[in-house]
Structure formats: C-alpha cells, structure tokens
C-alpha cells in the first residue's frame, strides 16, 4: 500500500489541479487496497464528473475503476453493468486496455454464474487473438462449471500444446 505521505501528496496534487485526472488513479488504487471503498468510489465519481474529452484518462477507464469498486462492495449487478459500459466505450475509442476490461467482465459473469455471457466475451477475445490461452482456459472453466468435463479437458489439452508453461491449464485440468 501507499504510505500516508504519498497519499497526502496525491490529495494535495488533486486539490491544486482537480482536472488532472491521472492523479486520481493511484489514490483510488490505494483506497481499494486499504478497503476504503467509499473513499475510492467518491474519488472515482469526482474524476468522472471532472473528466473531459482530451484527458489522458478515458471515460472507459474510469468506468472500469468504478465497476471494480462496485465489485469490491459485492454489488454484482451494478459492477457488471458498469463493466459492460466500460467495454462498450472502450471498443468505441479503441481503448488500449480493452482486453483487460473484457477479461474483468468475463470474470464478473463467471462469478455471477452467467457462463454463456462469459463465453461470449471470451469468444470476442479469441476473434482478436485466436491463441489467447486466457480465453481458452476461461471457456474451459465455464465448461467445468456446467459439468462438461470432457470438452473442457479437450480445450485445456489444446492450450497445453500451445504453451505447456501456461500455469492456469493445470489448475483446471485437475478439475476436468
């Protein structure tokens, strides 16, 4: 975590220049690490309200942060909705971190037991990168959750042939 002095420097910087949205992100992260979710949410809402089109931080990125905070609170439906919005905006502006948004959305769907929606997101990732072991393992994990062990094992064996050092394969192979 951040030391209090570093947090204070960030707070001072935000007070001096509240429209410098990039300064908000490490403080939001710090608050989340300290489980100060209300403070993190208040800060991200302020950043969203002050953000402008030419900012170095996109609205999509701020929505991603907000979705993560709602997830921290355990507010599943709101976090999924916000992450869907982050992905949608990220696609529109070709966000650099779009794949991270999509991975987070697929994970949120999985955690909520919405495996078909999780598969849809992983399949979108595969359209961009057909060798995405993360997406293939995610799909196999969804198959395992549905009790479709044989197909899950097939997908995991494909992943293993692609790169036997990808550690997630083995964790899920033991479940398939």
PDB file of C-alpha atoms in Angstrom:
ATOM      1  CA  UNK A   1       0.000   0.000   0.000  1.00  0.00           C
ATOM      2  CA  UNK A   2       0.844   3.654  -0.098  1.00  0.00           C
ATOM      3  CA  UNK A   3       2.409   5.428   2.806  1.00  0.00           C
ATOM      4  CA  UNK A   4       0.295   8.241   4.257  1.00  0.00           C
ATOM      5  CA  UNK A   5       2.777  10.834   2.973  1.00  0.00           C
ATOM      6  CA  UNK A   6       2.351   9.613  -0.611  1.00  0.00           C
ATOM      7  CA  UNK A   7      -1.420   9.674  -0.244  1.00  0.00           C
ATOM      8  CA  UNK A   8      -1.232  13.224   1.083  1.00  0.00           C
ATOM      9  CA  UNK A   9       0.904  14.299  -1.883  1.00  0.00           C
ATOM     10  CA  UNK A  10      -1.718  12.902  -4.253  1.00  0.00           C
ATOM     11  CA  UNK A  11      -4.520  14.606  -2.321  1.00  0.00           C
ATOM     12  CA  UNK A  12      -2.596  17.892  -2.433  1.00  0.00           C
ATOM     13  CA  UNK A  13      -1.989  17.500  -6.160  1.00  0.00           C
ATOM     14  CA  UNK A  14      -5.698  16.843  -6.778  1.00  0.00           C
ATOM     15  CA  UNK A  15      -6.628  19.864  -4.641  1.00  0.00           C
ATOM     16  CA  UNK A  16      -4.199  22.036  -6.604  1.00  0.00           C
ATOM     17  CA  UNK A  17      -5.261  20.709 -10.009  1.00  0.00           C
ATOM     18  CA  UNK A  18      -8.577  18.808  -9.747  1.00  0.00           C
ATOM     19  CA  UNK A  19      -8.825  18.308 -13.525  1.00  0.00           C
ATOM     20  CA  UNK A  20      -5.579  16.320 -13.648  1.00  0.00           C
ATOM     21  CA  UNK A  21      -7.471  13.022 -13.679  1.00  0.00           C
ATOM     22  CA  UNK A  22      -4.339  10.879 -13.880  1.00  0.00           C
ATOM     23  CA  UNK A  23      -3.537  11.892 -10.292  1.00  0.00           C
ATOM     24  CA  UNK A  24      -6.720  10.232  -9.073  1.00  0.00           C
ATOM     25  CA  UNK A  25      -5.864   6.693 -10.176  1.00  0.00           C
ATOM     26  CA  UNK A  26      -3.064   5.813  -7.732  1.00  0.00           C
ATOM     27  CA  UNK A  27      -5.113   7.247  -4.874  1.00  0.00           C
ATOM     28  CA  UNK A  28      -8.180   5.231  -5.938  1.00  0.00           C
ATOM     29  CA  UNK A  29      -5.978   2.140  -6.078  1.00  0.00           C
ATOM     30  CA  UNK A  30      -4.554   2.900  -2.644  1.00  0.00           C
ATOM     31  CA  UNK A  31      -8.011   3.319  -1.135  1.00  0.00           C
ATOM     32  CA  UNK A  32      -9.099  -0.004  -2.644  1.00  0.00           C
ATOM     33  CA  UNK A  33      -6.039  -1.747  -1.197  1.00  0.00           C
ATOM     34  CA  UNK A  34      -6.914  -0.315   2.214  1.00  0.00           C
ATOM     35  CA  UNK A  35     -10.520  -1.426   1.698  1.00  0.00           C
ATOM     36  CA  UNK A  36     -11.694   2.192   1.908  1.00  0.00           C
ATOM     37  CA  UNK A  37     -14.257   1.548  -0.810  1.00  0.00           C
ATOM     38  CA  UNK A  38     -16.447   4.558  -0.023  1.00  0.00           C
ATOM     39  CA  UNK A  39     -13.450   6.885  -0.383  1.00  0.00           C
ATOM     40  CA  UNK A  40     -12.434   5.174  -3.623  1.00  0.00           C
ATOM     41  CA  UNK A  41     -15.970   5.451  -5.006  1.00  0.00           C
ATOM     42  CA  UNK A  42     -16.243   9.126  -4.060  1.00  0.00           C
ATOM     43  CA  UNK A  43     -12.914   9.826  -5.773  1.00  0.00           C
ATOM     44  CA  UNK A  44     -13.792   7.945  -8.964  1.00  0.00           C
ATOM     45  CA  UNK A  45     -17.170   9.724  -9.142  1.00  0.00           C
ATOM     46  CA  UNK A  46     -15.387  13.073  -8.826  1.00  0.00           C
ATOM     47  CA  UNK A  47     -12.934  12.059 -11.562  1.00  0.00           C
ATOM     48  CA  UNK A  48     -15.816  11.043 -13.849  1.00  0.00           C
ATOM     49  CA  UNK A  49     -17.602  14.350 -13.234  1.00  0.00           C
ATOM     50  CA  UNK A  50     -14.466  16.397 -13.961  1.00  0.00           C
ATOM     51  CA  UNK A  51     -13.116  14.348 -16.849  1.00  0.00           C
ATOM     52  CA  UNK A  52     -13.019  15.914 -20.285  1.00  0.00           C
ATOM     53  CA  UNK A  53     -12.581  14.502 -23.784  1.00  0.00           C
ATOM     54  CA  UNK A  54      -8.926  15.436 -24.106  1.00  0.00           C
ATOM     55  CA  UNK A  55      -7.953  13.914 -20.763  1.00  0.00           C
ATOM     56  CA  UNK A  56      -5.166  11.365 -20.593  1.00  0.00           C
ATOM     57  CA  UNK A  57      -7.675   9.067 -18.841  1.00  0.00           C
ATOM     58  CA  UNK A  58     -10.661   7.839 -20.833  1.00  0.00           C
ATOM     59  CA  UNK A  59     -14.202   7.626 -19.520  1.00  0.00           C
ATOM     60  CA  UNK A  60     -13.957   3.898 -20.253  1.00  0.00           C
ATOM     61  CA  UNK A  61     -11.011   3.560 -17.850  1.00  0.00           C
ATOM     62  CA  UNK A  62     -12.857   5.467 -15.134  1.00  0.00           C
ATOM     63  CA  UNK A  63     -15.913   3.241 -15.606  1.00  0.00           C
ATOM     64  CA  UNK A  64     -13.610   0.216 -15.277  1.00  0.00           C
ATOM     65  CA  UNK A  65     -12.392   1.585 -11.927  1.00  0.00           C
ATOM     66  CA  UNK A  66     -15.944   2.255 -10.798  1.00  0.00           C
ATOM     67  CA  UNK A  67     -17.032  -1.256 -11.798  1.00  0.00           C
ATOM     68  CA  UNK A  68     -14.134  -2.722  -9.812  1.00  0.00           C
ATOM     69  CA  UNK A  69     -15.146  -0.721  -6.751  1.00  0.00           C
ATOM     70  CA  UNK A  70     -18.758  -1.869  -7.030  1.00  0.00           C
ATOM     71  CA  UNK A  71     -17.387  -5.404  -7.309  1.00  0.00           C
ATOM     72  CA  UNK A  72     -15.400  -4.750  -4.109  1.00  0.00           C
ATOM     73  CA  UNK A  73     -18.703  -3.838  -2.435  1.00  0.00           C
ATOM     74  CA  UNK A  74     -20.234  -7.090  -3.705  1.00  0.00           C
ATOM     75  CA  UNK A  75     -22.771  -5.203  -5.789  1.00  0.00           C
ATOM     76  CA  UNK A  76     -22.723  -7.705  -8.635  1.00  0.00           C
ATOM     77  CA  UNK A  77     -25.404  -6.339 -10.966  1.00  0.00           C
ATOM     78  CA  UNK A  78     -24.097  -2.776 -10.788  1.00  0.00           C
ATOM     79  CA  UNK A  79     -20.493  -3.870 -11.281  1.00  0.00           C
ATOM     80  CA  UNK A  80     -21.419  -5.938 -14.342  1.00  0.00           C
ATOM     81  CA  UNK A  81     -23.452  -3.087 -15.809  1.00  0.00           C
ATOM     82  CA  UNK A  82     -20.591  -0.628 -15.318  1.00  0.00           C
ATOM     83  CA  UNK A  83     -18.030  -3.045 -16.769  1.00  0.00           C
ATOM     84  CA  UNK A  84     -20.295  -3.606 -19.787  1.00  0.00           C
ATOM     85  CA  UNK A  85     -20.359   0.173 -20.255  1.00  0.00           C
ATOM     86  CA  UNK A  86     -16.565   0.346 -19.908  1.00  0.00           C
ATOM     87  CA  UNK A  87     -16.161  -2.340 -22.590  1.00  0.00           C
ATOM     88  CA  UNK A  88     -18.674  -0.624 -24.859  1.00  0.00           C
ATOM     89  CA  UNK A  89     -16.945   2.760 -24.551  1.00  0.00           C
ATOM     90  CA  UNK A  90     -13.543   1.095 -24.803  1.00  0.00           C
ATOM     91  CA  UNK A  91     -14.483  -0.540 -28.109  1.00  0.00           C
ATOM     92  CA  UNK A  92     -15.771   2.764 -29.437  1.00  0.00           C
ATOM     93  CA  UNK A  93     -12.500   4.611 -28.750  1.00  0.00           C
ATOM     94  CA  UNK A  94     -10.199   1.612 -29.265  1.00  0.00           C
ATOM     95  CA  UNK A  95      -9.040   1.765 -25.643  1.00  0.00           C
ATOM     96  CA  UNK A  96      -5.517   0.490 -25.090  1.00  0.00           C
ATOM     97  CA  UNK A  97      -6.576  -1.625 -22.085  1.00  0.00           C
ATOM     98  CA  UNK A  98      -9.756  -3.012 -23.663  1.00  0.00           C
ATOM     99  CA  UNK A  99      -8.636  -6.637 -23.273  1.00  0.00           C
ATOM    100  CA  UNK A 100      -8.274  -6.075 -19.509  1.00  0.00           C
ATOM    101  CA  UNK A 101     -11.815  -4.701 -19.382  1.00  0.00           C
ATOM    102  CA  UNK A 102     -13.097  -7.731 -21.279  1.00  0.00           C
ATOM    103  CA  UNK A 103     -11.239 -10.167 -19.025  1.00  0.00           C
ATOM    104  CA  UNK A 104     -12.725  -8.457 -15.973  1.00  0.00           C
ATOM    105  CA  UNK A 105     -16.213  -8.600 -17.493  1.00  0.00           C
ATOM    106  CA  UNK A 106     -15.867 -12.306 -18.338  1.00  0.00           C
ATOM    107  CA  UNK A 107     -14.729 -12.954 -14.760  1.00  0.00           C
ATOM    108  CA  UNK A 108     -17.670 -10.997 -13.336  1.00  0.00           C
ATOM    109  CA  UNK A 109     -20.081 -13.002 -15.495  1.00  0.00           C
ATOM    110  CA  UNK A 110     -18.430 -16.224 -14.326  1.00  0.00           C
ATOM    111  CA  UNK A 111     -18.634 -15.204 -10.666  1.00  0.00           C
ATOM    112  CA  UNK A 112     -22.340 -14.449 -11.165  1.00  0.00           C
ATOM    113  CA  UNK A 113     -22.932 -17.874 -12.759  1.00  0.00           C
ATOM    114  CA  UNK A 114     -23.637 -16.275 -16.145  1.00  0.00           C
ATOM    115  CA  UNK A 115     -21.467 -18.696 -18.098  1.00  0.00           C
ATOM    116  CA  UNK A 116     -22.978 -18.084 -21.557  1.00  0.00           C
ATOM    117  CA  UNK A 117     -22.212 -14.381 -21.276  1.00  0.00           C
ATOM    118  CA  UNK A 118     -18.726 -15.154 -20.026  1.00  0.00           C
ATOM    119  CA  UNK A 119     -18.219 -17.447 -23.052  1.00  0.00           C
ATOM    120  CA  UNK A 120     -19.404 -14.663 -25.361  1.00  0.00           C
ATOM    121  CA  UNK A 121     -16.735 -12.303 -24.025  1.00  0.00           C
ATOM    122  CA  UNK A 122     -14.010 -14.953 -24.235  1.00  0.00           C
ATOM    123  CA  UNK A 123     -15.056 -15.705 -27.830  1.00  0.00           C
ATOM    124  CA  UNK A 124     -14.715 -11.995 -28.636  1.00  0.00           C
ATOM    125  CA  UNK A 125     -11.170 -12.152 -27.259  1.00  0.00           C
ATOM    126  CA  UNK A 126     -10.469 -15.195 -29.442  1.00  0.00           C
ATOM    127  CA  UNK A 127     -11.608 -13.291 -32.541  1.00  0.00           C
ATOM    128  CA  UNK A 128      -8.843 -10.769 -31.854  1.00  0.00           C
ATOM    129  CA  UNK A 129      -6.251 -13.369 -30.806  1.00  0.00           C
ATOM    130  CA  UNK A 130      -7.016 -16.983 -31.678  1.00  0.00           C
ATOM    131  CA  UNK A 131      -4.075 -18.101 -29.498  1.00  0.00           C
ATOM    132  CA  UNK A 132      -5.397 -16.473 -26.326  1.00  0.00           C
ATOM    133  CA  UNK A 133      -4.837 -19.117 -23.709  1.00  0.00           C
ATOM    134  CA  UNK A 134      -6.572 -16.934 -21.163  1.00  0.00           C
ATOM    135  CA  UNK A 135      -9.765 -17.015 -23.261  1.00  0.00           C
ATOM    136  CA  UNK A 136      -9.494 -20.749 -23.916  1.00  0.00           C
ATOM    137  CA  UNK A 137      -8.924 -21.506 -20.244  1.00  0.00           C
ATOM    138  CA  UNK A 138     -11.858 -19.220 -19.386  1.00  0.00           C
ATOM    139  CA  UNK A 139     -14.123 -21.126 -21.759  1.00  0.00           C
ATOM    140  CA  UNK A 140     -12.922 -24.453 -20.337  1.00  0.00           C
ATOM    141  CA  UNK A 141     -13.572 -23.170 -16.812  1.00  0.00           C
ATOM    142  CA  UNK A 142     -17.136 -22.336 -17.853  1.00  0.00           C
ATOM    143  CA  UNK A 143     -17.486 -25.855 -19.286  1.00  0.00           C
ATOM    144  CA  UNK A 144     -16.311 -27.323 -15.978  1.00  0.00           C
ATOM    145  CA  UNK A 145     -18.856 -25.191 -14.121  1.00  0.00           C
ATOM    146  CA  UNK A 146     -21.576 -26.640 -16.375  1.00  0.00           C
ATOM    147  CA  UNK A 147     -20.309 -30.186 -15.750  1.00  0.00           C
ATOM    148  CA  UNK A 148     -18.988 -30.581 -19.322  1.00  0.00           C
ATOM    149  CA  UNK A 149     -15.677 -32.102 -18.247  1.00  0.00           C
ATOM    150  CA  UNK A 150     -14.710 -33.962 -21.426  1.00  0.00           C
ATOM    151  CA  UNK A 151     -14.948 -30.889 -23.662  1.00  0.00           C
ATOM    152  CA  UNK A 152     -13.178 -28.779 -21.055  1.00  0.00           C
ATOM    153  CA  UNK A 153     -10.296 -31.235 -20.972  1.00  0.00           C
ATOM    154  CA  UNK A 154     -10.067 -31.133 -24.786  1.00  0.00           C
ATOM    155  CA  UNK A 155      -9.749 -27.343 -24.736  1.00  0.00           C
ATOM    156  CA  UNK A 156      -7.164 -27.497 -21.973  1.00  0.00           C
ATOM    157  CA  UNK A 157      -5.119 -30.034 -23.951  1.00  0.00           C
ATOM    158  CA  UNK A 158      -5.117 -27.609 -26.900  1.00  0.00           C
ATOM    159  CA  UNK A 159      -3.828 -24.904 -24.548  1.00  0.00           C
ATOM    160  CA  UNK A 160      -1.165 -27.249 -23.241  1.00  0.00           C
ATOM    161  CA  UNK A 161       0.074 -27.944 -26.791  1.00  0.00           C
ATOM    162  CA  UNK A 162       0.225 -24.191 -27.436  1.00  0.00           C
ATOM    163  CA  UNK A 163       2.316 -23.488 -24.338  1.00  0.00           C
ATOM    164  CA  UNK A 164       2.868 -26.136 -21.670  1.00  0.00           C
ATOM    165  CA  UNK A 165       4.221 -23.453 -19.297  1.00  0.00           C
ATOM    166  CA  UNK A 166       0.887 -21.628 -19.014  1.00  0.00           C
ATOM    167  CA  UNK A 167       0.163 -22.489 -15.373  1.00  0.00           C
ATOM    168  CA  UNK A 168      -3.613 -21.991 -15.372  1.00  0.00           C
ATOM    169  CA  UNK A 169      -4.021 -25.057 -17.590  1.00  0.00           C
ATOM    170  CA  UNK A 170      -3.002 -27.436 -14.856  1.00  0.00           C
ATOM    171  CA  UNK A 171      -5.187 -25.915 -12.184  1.00  0.00           C
ATOM    172  CA  UNK A 172      -8.275 -26.541 -14.297  1.00  0.00           C
ATOM    173  CA  UNK A 173      -7.110 -29.885 -15.700  1.00  0.00           C
ATOM    174  CA  UNK A 174      -7.335 -31.289 -12.186  1.00  0.00           C
ATOM    175  CA  UNK A 175     -10.983 -30.212 -12.076  1.00  0.00           C
ATOM    176  CA  UNK A 176     -11.853 -31.606 -15.513  1.00  0.00           C
TER     177      UNK A 176
END
